[in-house]
mmCIF file of C-alpha atoms and ligand atoms in Angstrom:
data_model
loop_
_atom_site.group_PDB
_atom_site.id
_atom_site.type_symbol
_atom_site.label_atom_id
_atom_site.label_comp_id
_atom_site.label_asym_id
_atom_site.label_seq_id
_atom_site.Cartn_x
_atom_site.Cartn_y
_atom_site.Cartn_z
ATOM 1 C CA MET A 1 199.311 74.040 42.949
ATOM 2 C CA PRO A 2 195.926 72.272 43.629
ATOM 3 C CA THR A 3 196.128 68.539 42.589
ATOM 4 C CA LEU A 4 193.424 67.009 39.915
ATOM 5 C CA TYR A 5 191.537 65.628 42.940
ATOM 6 C CA ASP A 6 191.319 68.840 44.554
ATOM 7 C CA ARG A 7 189.951 70.698 41.729
ATOM 8 C CA VAL A 8 187.384 67.847 40.888
ATOM 9 C CA LYS A 9 186.533 67.985 44.726
ATOM 10 C CA SER A 10 185.822 71.680 44.754
ATOM 11 C CA GLY A 11 183.187 71.402 41.814
ATOM 12 C CA GLU A 12 185.451 73.208 39.302
ATOM 13 C CA PHE A 13 184.416 72.653 35.828
ATOM 14 C CA LEU A 14 186.914 71.122 34.128
ATOM 15 C CA PHE A 15 187.792 70.154 30.187
ATOM 16 C CA LEU A 16 189.160 67.041 28.954
ATOM 17 C CA ASP A 17 190.829 66.339 25.885
ATOM 18 C CA GLY A 18 188.564 64.996 22.610
ATOM 19 C CA GLY A 19 189.480 61.803 20.829
ATOM 20 C CA THR A 20 193.196 60.904 20.374
ATOM 21 C CA GLY A 21 192.907 57.847 17.989
ATOM 22 C CA THR A 22 190.537 59.878 15.320
ATOM 23 C CA GLU A 23 192.870 62.921 15.364
ATOM 24 C CA LEU A 24 195.887 60.542 14.712
ATOM 25 C CA THR A 25 193.838 59.070 11.590
ATOM 26 C CA ARG A 26 192.707 62.672 10.476
ATOM 27 C CA ARG A 27 196.438 63.310 10.519
ATOM 28 C CA GLY A 28 197.370 60.505 8.151
ATOM 29 C CA LEU A 29 198.131 57.886 10.472
ATOM 30 C CA GLN A 30 197.427 54.604 8.628
ATOM 31 C CA HIS A 31 196.486 51.565 10.719
ATOM 32 C CA GLY A 32 195.005 49.010 8.554
ATOM 33 C CA ASP A 33 193.064 46.168 10.757
ATOM 34 C CA ASP A 34 195.758 46.233 13.741
ATOM 35 C CA PRO A 35 193.359 46.554 16.838
ATOM 36 C CA CYS A 36 196.602 47.999 18.723
ATOM 37 C CA TRP A 37 197.157 50.726 16.282
ATOM 38 C CA SER A 38 196.789 53.622 18.443
ATOM 39 C CA ALA A 39 199.186 51.983 21.101
ATOM 40 C CA ARG A 40 201.615 51.277 18.328
ATOM 41 C CA ALA A 41 201.501 54.878 17.393
ATOM 42 C CA VAL A 42 203.462 55.698 20.745
ATOM 43 C CA LEU A 43 206.181 53.961 19.642
ATOM 44 C CA GLU A 44 206.089 54.708 15.643
ATOM 45 C CA GLN A 45 204.714 58.161 15.874
ATOM 46 C CA PRO A 46 205.692 59.691 19.158
ATOM 47 C CA ASP A 47 205.918 63.085 17.515
ATOM 48 C CA LEU A 48 202.509 62.850 15.774
ATOM 49 C CA VAL A 49 200.903 61.736 19.494
ATOM 50 C CA ARG A 50 202.289 64.662 21.024
ATOM 51 C CA ALA A 51 201.185 66.902 18.627
ATOM 52 C CA VAL A 52 197.702 66.057 19.138
ATOM 53 C CA HIS A 53 198.140 66.184 22.743
ATOM 54 C CA GLU A 54 199.478 69.908 21.875
ATOM 55 C CA ASP A 55 196.648 70.857 20.197
ATOM 56 C CA TYR A 56 194.125 69.806 22.942
ATOM 57 C CA VAL A 57 196.218 71.955 25.392
ATOM 58 C CA ARG A 58 195.933 74.977 23.046
ATOM 59 C CA ALA A 59 192.159 74.434 22.473
ATOM 60 C CA GLY A 60 191.700 74.601 26.263
ATOM 61 C CA SER A 61 191.676 71.119 27.786
ATOM 62 C CA ASP A 62 192.628 70.937 31.483
ATOM 63 C CA ILE A 63 193.165 67.236 31.515
ATOM 64 C CA LEU A 64 195.007 64.961 28.957
ATOM 65 C CA ILE A 65 194.276 61.407 28.553
ATOM 66 C CA THR A 66 196.912 59.073 28.079
ATOM 67 C CA ASN A 67 196.766 57.572 24.494
ATOM 68 C CA THR A 68 197.030 53.872 25.731
ATOM 69 C CA PHE A 69 193.355 52.502 24.539
ATOM 70 C CA ARG A 70 194.172 48.963 24.279
ATOM 71 C CA ALA A 71 197.660 48.918 25.644
ATOM 72 C CA SER A 72 197.113 46.603 28.342
ATOM 73 C CA PRO A 73 199.784 43.742 28.500
ATOM 74 C CA MET A 74 197.141 41.034 27.484
ATOM 75 C CA MET A 75 196.223 43.050 24.443
ATOM 76 C CA LEU A 76 199.524 44.096 23.419
ATOM 77 C CA GLU A 77 200.712 40.402 23.896
ATOM 78 C CA ALA A 78 197.885 39.331 21.703
ATOM 79 C CA HIS A 79 199.065 41.569 18.826
ATOM 80 C CA GLY A 80 202.620 41.258 18.929
ATOM 81 C CA LEU A 81 203.766 44.076 21.217
ATOM 82 C CA GLY A 82 203.966 42.138 24.469
ATOM 83 C CA GLU A 83 207.504 42.722 25.301
ATOM 84 C CA ARG A 84 207.029 46.601 24.803
ATOM 85 C CA TRP A 85 203.794 46.951 26.982
ATOM 86 C CA GLU A 86 205.623 48.627 29.813
ATOM 87 C CA GLU A 87 207.293 51.209 27.299
ATOM 88 C CA ILE A 88 204.399 51.885 25.702
ATOM 89 C CA ASN A 89 202.621 52.875 28.845
ATOM 90 C CA LYS A 90 205.382 54.713 30.248
ATOM 91 C CA THR A 91 206.063 56.750 26.892
ATOM 92 C CA ALA A 92 202.385 57.645 26.688
ATOM 93 C CA VAL A 93 202.447 59.369 30.095
ATOM 94 C CA ARG A 94 205.814 61.029 29.117
ATOM 95 C CA LEU A 95 204.360 62.448 25.686
ATOM 96 C CA ALA A 96 201.367 64.225 27.470
ATOM 97 C CA TYR A 97 203.744 65.836 30.015
ATOM 98 C CA GLU A 98 205.852 66.760 27.245
ATOM 99 C CA ALA A 99 202.997 68.379 25.091
ATOM 100 C CA ILE A 100 201.840 70.302 28.271
ATOM 101 C CA GLU A 101 205.550 71.518 28.857
ATOM 102 C CA ASN A 102 205.932 72.524 24.890
ATOM 103 C CA VAL A 103 203.053 74.716 24.822
ATOM 104 C CA GLY A 104 203.718 76.462 28.194
ATOM 105 C CA ALA A 105 200.018 76.936 28.940
ATOM 106 C CA LYS A 106 199.833 79.397 31.765
ATOM 107 C CA ARG A 107 196.646 77.224 33.567
ATOM 108 C CA GLN A 108 197.348 73.914 35.182
ATOM 109 C CA VAL A 109 196.658 70.679 32.741
ATOM 110 C CA HIS A 110 196.645 67.340 34.192
ATOM 111 C CA VAL A 111 197.240 63.738 32.866
ATOM 112 C CA ILE A 112 195.290 60.893 33.470
ATOM 113 C CA GLY A 113 195.969 57.219 32.296
ATOM 114 C CA SER A 114 193.222 55.284 30.060
ATOM 115 C CA VAL A 115 192.814 51.604 30.654
ATOM 116 C CA SER A 116 190.609 49.776 28.311
ATOM 117 C CA ALA A 117 188.141 47.530 30.117
ATOM 118 C CA ILE A 118 188.205 45.198 27.096
ATOM 119 C CA VAL A 119 189.894 41.770 26.821
ATOM 120 C CA PRO A 120 191.588 40.271 23.772
ATOM 121 C CA ASP A 121 189.613 36.931 24.287
ATOM 122 C CA GLY A 122 186.774 35.801 26.408
ATOM 123 C CA THR A 123 189.051 32.615 27.691
ATOM 124 C CA ARG A 124 191.023 34.421 30.372
ATOM 125 C CA PRO A 125 190.163 33.614 34.090
ATOM 126 C CA PRO A 126 188.869 36.474 35.884
ATOM 127 C CA GLU A 127 191.893 36.712 38.445
ATOM 128 C CA GLU A 128 194.301 36.813 35.154
ATOM 129 C CA VAL A 129 192.220 39.908 33.710
ATOM 130 C CA ARG A 130 192.295 41.880 37.093
ATOM 131 C CA ARG A 131 196.004 41.414 37.319
ATOM 132 C CA GLN A 132 196.566 42.335 33.823
ATOM 133 C CA HIS A 133 194.360 45.694 34.446
ATOM 134 C CA SER A 134 196.176 46.234 37.966
ATOM 135 C CA ARG A 135 199.865 45.689 36.016
ATOM 136 C CA GLN A 136 199.125 48.514 33.358
ATOM 137 C CA SER A 137 197.482 50.915 36.182
ATOM 138 C CA GLN A 138 200.357 50.541 38.240
ATOM 139 C CA VAL A 139 202.692 51.697 35.426
ATOM 140 C CA LEU A 140 200.457 54.650 34.081
ATOM 141 C CA ALA A 141 200.548 55.712 38.085
ATOM 142 C CA ALA A 142 204.163 55.403 38.299
ATOM 143 C CA ALA A 143 204.803 57.401 35.399
ATOM 144 C CA GLY A 144 202.718 60.190 36.640
ATOM 145 C CA ALA A 145 199.182 59.802 35.691
ATOM 146 C CA GLU A 146 196.990 61.508 38.493
ATOM 147 C CA ALA A 147 194.055 59.074 37.962
ATOM 148 C CA ILE A 148 193.043 56.165 35.877
ATOM 149 C CA LEU A 149 190.232 56.353 33.519
ATOM 150 C CA VAL A 150 188.734 52.750 32.978
ATOM 151 C CA GLU A 151 187.247 53.399 29.749
ATOM 152 C CA MET A 152 184.839 51.186 27.282
ATOM 153 C CA ILE A 153 183.040 49.777 30.307
ATOM 154 C CA ASN A 154 180.378 48.189 27.829
ATOM 155 C CA ASP A 155 180.309 45.084 29.998
ATOM 156 C CA THR A 156 179.384 44.585 33.452
ATOM 157 C CA THR A 157 181.494 41.857 34.344
ATOM 158 C CA GLN A 158 184.899 42.911 32.509
ATOM 159 C CA GLY A 159 184.038 46.612 33.900
ATOM 160 C CA ARG A 160 183.984 45.511 37.260
ATOM 161 C CA LEU A 161 187.458 43.496 37.096
ATOM 162 C CA ALA A 162 189.248 46.296 35.054
ATOM 163 C CA LEU A 163 188.173 48.678 37.995
ATOM 164 C CA GLU A 164 189.126 46.364 40.606
ATOM 165 C CA GLY A 165 192.536 45.923 38.936
ATOM 166 C CA ALA A 166 192.971 49.520 38.323
ATOM 167 C CA LYS A 167 191.938 50.459 41.898
ATOM 168 C CA GLU A 168 195.088 48.604 42.874
ATOM 169 C CA ALA A 169 197.300 51.390 41.400
ATOM 170 C CA GLY A 170 195.917 53.719 44.475
ATOM 171 C CA ILE A 171 195.044 56.632 42.753
ATOM 172 C CA ALA A 172 191.968 57.865 41.689
ATOM 173 C CA LEU A 173 189.599 55.711 39.687
ATOM 174 C CA TRP A 174 187.656 57.154 37.206
ATOM 175 C CA ALA A 175 184.662 55.036 35.233
ATOM 176 C CA GLY A 176 184.219 55.356 31.697
ATOM 177 C CA LEU A 177 180.927 54.020 30.934
ATOM 178 C CA SER A 178 179.727 52.963 27.285
ATOM 179 C CA CYS A 179 175.867 52.777 26.954
ATOM 180 C CA SER A 180 173.261 52.976 24.762
ATOM 181 C CA LEU A 181 169.316 52.905 24.775
ATOM 182 C CA ASN A 182 167.475 49.385 24.466
ATOM 183 C CA GLU A 183 164.119 49.272 22.752
ATOM 184 C CA ARG A 184 162.126 50.438 25.546
ATOM 185 C CA ARG A 185 164.741 53.532 25.535
ATOM 186 C CA GLU A 186 166.476 52.994 28.890
ATOM 187 C CA PRO A 187 170.249 53.173 29.223
ATOM 188 C CA VAL A 188 171.925 49.780 29.022
ATOM 189 C CA LEU A 189 175.497 49.143 28.871
ATOM 190 C CA SER A 190 176.505 48.793 25.171
ATOM 191 C CA ALA A 191 177.706 45.246 25.045
ATOM 192 C CA ASP A 192 175.826 43.155 27.676
ATOM 193 C CA GLY A 193 172.829 45.186 27.409
ATOM 194 C CA VAL A 194 172.591 45.263 31.451
ATOM 195 C CA LEU A 195 170.367 48.138 32.782
ATOM 196 C CA LEU A 196 172.429 51.275 33.918
ATOM 197 C CA ASP A 197 170.940 51.027 37.272
ATOM 198 C CA GLN A 198 171.772 47.385 37.754
ATOM 199 C CA ALA A 199 175.520 47.878 36.356
ATOM 200 C CA LEU A 200 176.010 50.754 38.764
ATOM 201 C CA ALA A 201 175.034 48.481 41.729
ATOM 202 C CA GLN A 202 177.766 46.185 40.421
ATOM 203 C CA LEU A 203 180.298 48.850 40.060
ATOM 204 C CA LEU A 204 179.828 51.739 42.374
ATOM 205 C CA PRO A 205 181.205 49.433 45.258
ATOM 206 C CA VAL A 206 184.370 49.193 43.799
ATOM 207 C CA GLY A 207 185.207 52.753 45.027
ATOM 208 C CA LEU A 208 184.834 55.341 42.071
ATOM 209 C CA ARG A 209 185.850 58.971 42.197
ATOM 210 C CA VAL A 210 184.111 60.453 38.893
ATOM 211 C CA ILE A 211 181.825 58.918 36.871
ATOM 212 C CA CYS A 212 181.709 59.639 32.562
ATOM 213 C CA PHE A 213 179.985 58.305 29.896
ATOM 214 C CA THR A 214 182.702 57.487 27.136
ATOM 215 C CA HIS A 215 182.191 56.195 23.630
ATOM 216 C CA THR A 216 178.677 56.860 23.872
ATOM 217 C CA MET A 217 176.396 58.643 21.538
ATOM 218 C CA ALA A 218 175.667 62.158 22.471
ATOM 219 C CA ALA A 219 171.899 61.760 21.747
ATOM 220 C CA ASP A 220 171.871 59.168 24.289
ATOM 221 C CA ILE A 221 173.812 60.904 27.014
ATOM 222 C CA GLY A 222 170.822 62.897 28.452
ATOM 223 C CA ALA A 223 168.945 59.640 29.705
ATOM 224 C CA CYS A 224 172.213 58.048 30.718
ATOM 225 C CA LEU A 225 172.463 60.758 33.494
ATOM 226 C CA GLU A 226 169.112 60.925 34.548
ATOM 227 C CA VAL A 227 169.646 57.466 35.446
ATOM 228 C CA LEU A 228 173.056 58.136 36.989
ATOM 229 C CA ARG A 229 171.809 60.846 39.230
ATOM 230 C CA GLN A 230 169.590 58.631 40.817
ATOM 231 C CA HIS A 231 172.610 56.532 42.246
ATOM 232 C CA TRP A 232 175.550 58.753 42.411
ATOM 233 C CA THR A 233 176.189 62.183 44.078
ATOM 234 C CA GLY A 234 179.816 62.338 43.026
ATOM 235 C CA PRO A 235 181.426 64.343 39.838
ATOM 236 C CA MET A 236 179.906 63.393 36.328
ATOM 237 C CA GLY A 237 181.671 63.601 33.044
ATOM 238 C CA THR A 238 180.886 63.146 29.267
ATOM 239 C CA ILE A 239 182.917 62.060 26.701
ATOM 240 C CA PRO A 240 180.728 61.602 23.575
ATOM 241 C CA HIS A 241 181.502 60.398 20.031
ATOM 242 C CA ALA A 242 180.790 62.818 17.197
ATOM 243 C CA SER A 243 180.985 60.371 14.444
ATOM 244 C CA ARG A 244 184.083 59.774 12.739
ATOM 245 C CA SER A 245 184.980 56.318 14.155
ATOM 246 C CA PRO A 246 188.142 54.776 13.235
ATOM 247 C CA VAL A 247 185.737 52.136 12.117
ATOM 248 C CA PRO A 248 184.124 53.327 9.076
ATOM 249 C CA ASN A 249 180.408 54.544 9.537
ATOM 250 C CA GLN A 250 180.374 53.192 13.023
ATOM 251 C CA TYR A 251 178.760 56.089 14.321
ATOM 252 C CA ALA A 252 177.750 58.216 11.436
ATOM 253 C CA ALA A 253 174.480 58.776 12.609
ATOM 254 C CA ASP A 254 175.906 60.901 15.353
ATOM 255 C CA THR A 255 176.948 63.539 13.086
ATOM 256 C CA TYR A 256 177.336 67.419 14.584
ATOM 257 C CA THR A 257 179.505 70.035 14.546
ATOM 258 C CA PRO A 258 181.479 71.904 17.261
ATOM 259 C CA GLU A 259 178.765 74.635 17.685
ATOM 260 C CA GLU A 260 176.036 71.909 18.071
ATOM 261 C CA TYR A 261 178.339 70.099 20.581
ATOM 262 C CA ARG A 262 178.461 73.260 22.586
ATOM 263 C CA ALA A 263 174.669 73.285 22.706
ATOM 264 C CA LYS A 264 174.322 69.742 23.754
ATOM 265 C CA ALA A 265 176.953 70.617 26.663
ATOM 266 C CA ARG A 266 175.227 73.233 27.923
ATOM 267 C CA LYS A 267 172.242 70.630 28.440
ATOM 268 C CA TRP A 268 174.325 68.273 30.079
ATOM 269 C CA ILE A 269 175.975 70.684 32.432
ATOM 270 C CA THR A 270 172.257 71.814 33.447
ATOM 271 C CA SER A 271 172.200 68.234 34.436
ATOM 272 C CA GLY A 272 175.063 68.701 36.504
ATOM 273 C CA VAL A 273 178.202 67.603 34.310
ATOM 274 C CA ARG A 274 181.306 69.130 35.649
ATOM 275 C CA ILE A 275 183.691 67.319 33.152
ATOM 276 C CA LEU A 276 183.520 67.807 29.489
ATOM 277 C CA GLY A 277 185.465 66.243 26.812
ATOM 278 C CA GLY A 278 184.731 63.904 23.528
ATOM 279 C CA CYS A 279 185.848 60.727 21.905
ATOM 280 C CA CYS A 280 185.697 59.272 18.262
ATOM 281 C CA GLY A 281 185.281 62.674 16.454
ATOM 282 C CA VAL A 282 185.468 65.373 18.835
ATOM 283 C CA GLY A 283 188.496 67.240 17.920
ATOM 284 C CA PRO A 284 190.429 70.174 19.307
ATOM 285 C CA GLU A 285 188.001 72.493 17.097
ATOM 286 C CA TYR A 286 185.254 71.116 19.493
ATOM 287 C CA ILE A 287 187.000 71.468 22.919
ATOM 288 C CA ARG A 288 187.885 75.108 21.775
ATOM 289 C CA THR A 289 184.376 75.980 20.953
ATOM 290 C CA ALA A 290 182.725 74.630 23.918
ATOM 291 C CA ARG A 291 185.165 76.372 26.204
ATOM 292 C CA GLU A 292 184.805 79.457 24.624
ATOM 293 C CA GLY A 293 181.005 79.674 25.162
ATOM 294 C CA ILE A 294 180.849 77.385 28.518
ATOM 295 C CA GLN A 295 183.294 78.480 30.787
ATOM 296 C CA LEU A 296 181.420 81.282 32.288
ATOM 297 C CA LEU A 297 178.014 79.665 32.144
ATOM 298 C CA ALA A 298 179.856 76.761 34.008
HETATM 299 ZN ZN1 LIG B 1 184.425 56.873 20.865
#
């Protein structure tokens, strides 16, 4: 059986899953204003989390991303789940593998671990932040994740710390950059506003296997890919929003149907994208529609 690394390296076109958090809320998960609600669901609603993963496998995802957004030990500790951080991360990997097993898909489906490059507060020393990301990544890797995707890199300094920590897990490192366009329509990291090419100069030396744009508006991805291609010849992926953020109206301007997503994806593929998924609002129907229409083209 080829590893995920072999498949990525060969240039095979691979489908990720779509958003997990927005699928959980669409299926009735109530989260109030608990920032760690999606990680909490791993403990409190494992069947629901597994069911979302199963639907993505059925829809055609080749890679599932663990439901571990904001599940670093420091983040969970800040929100009352510190003692269970290891259990949450291990269980999240197990739920993804169980979903693959339950569906019994004939094709091979991989699991990668999600680590969020965000901190509960800005007061922690860099070494501490790096260590916390390292601990989470090592648990995800030991539980069977084939790669770590550091998501929500919207700040260059925090992104670099998270990548350096995740690297210590010793498995493939994927970066998920969250970008937007500034007033001159240049791609920037969405929180610190650093130009994408300058951010890449800071992040690439860590040693990355794949670079994706995550939590990024679909309308901005074309410009982001153009800059990325000037600095990176490795595999590129896109994980755009389709509006239904768990935060009401947050991405409301970026609404599109599965068919429109497929049309956008065709353009990204022309720009060199080999790994396609989605986040907030991109559900199983989007992946199914894209897979049906794109596989041959890719
Ligand atoms: Zn998102």
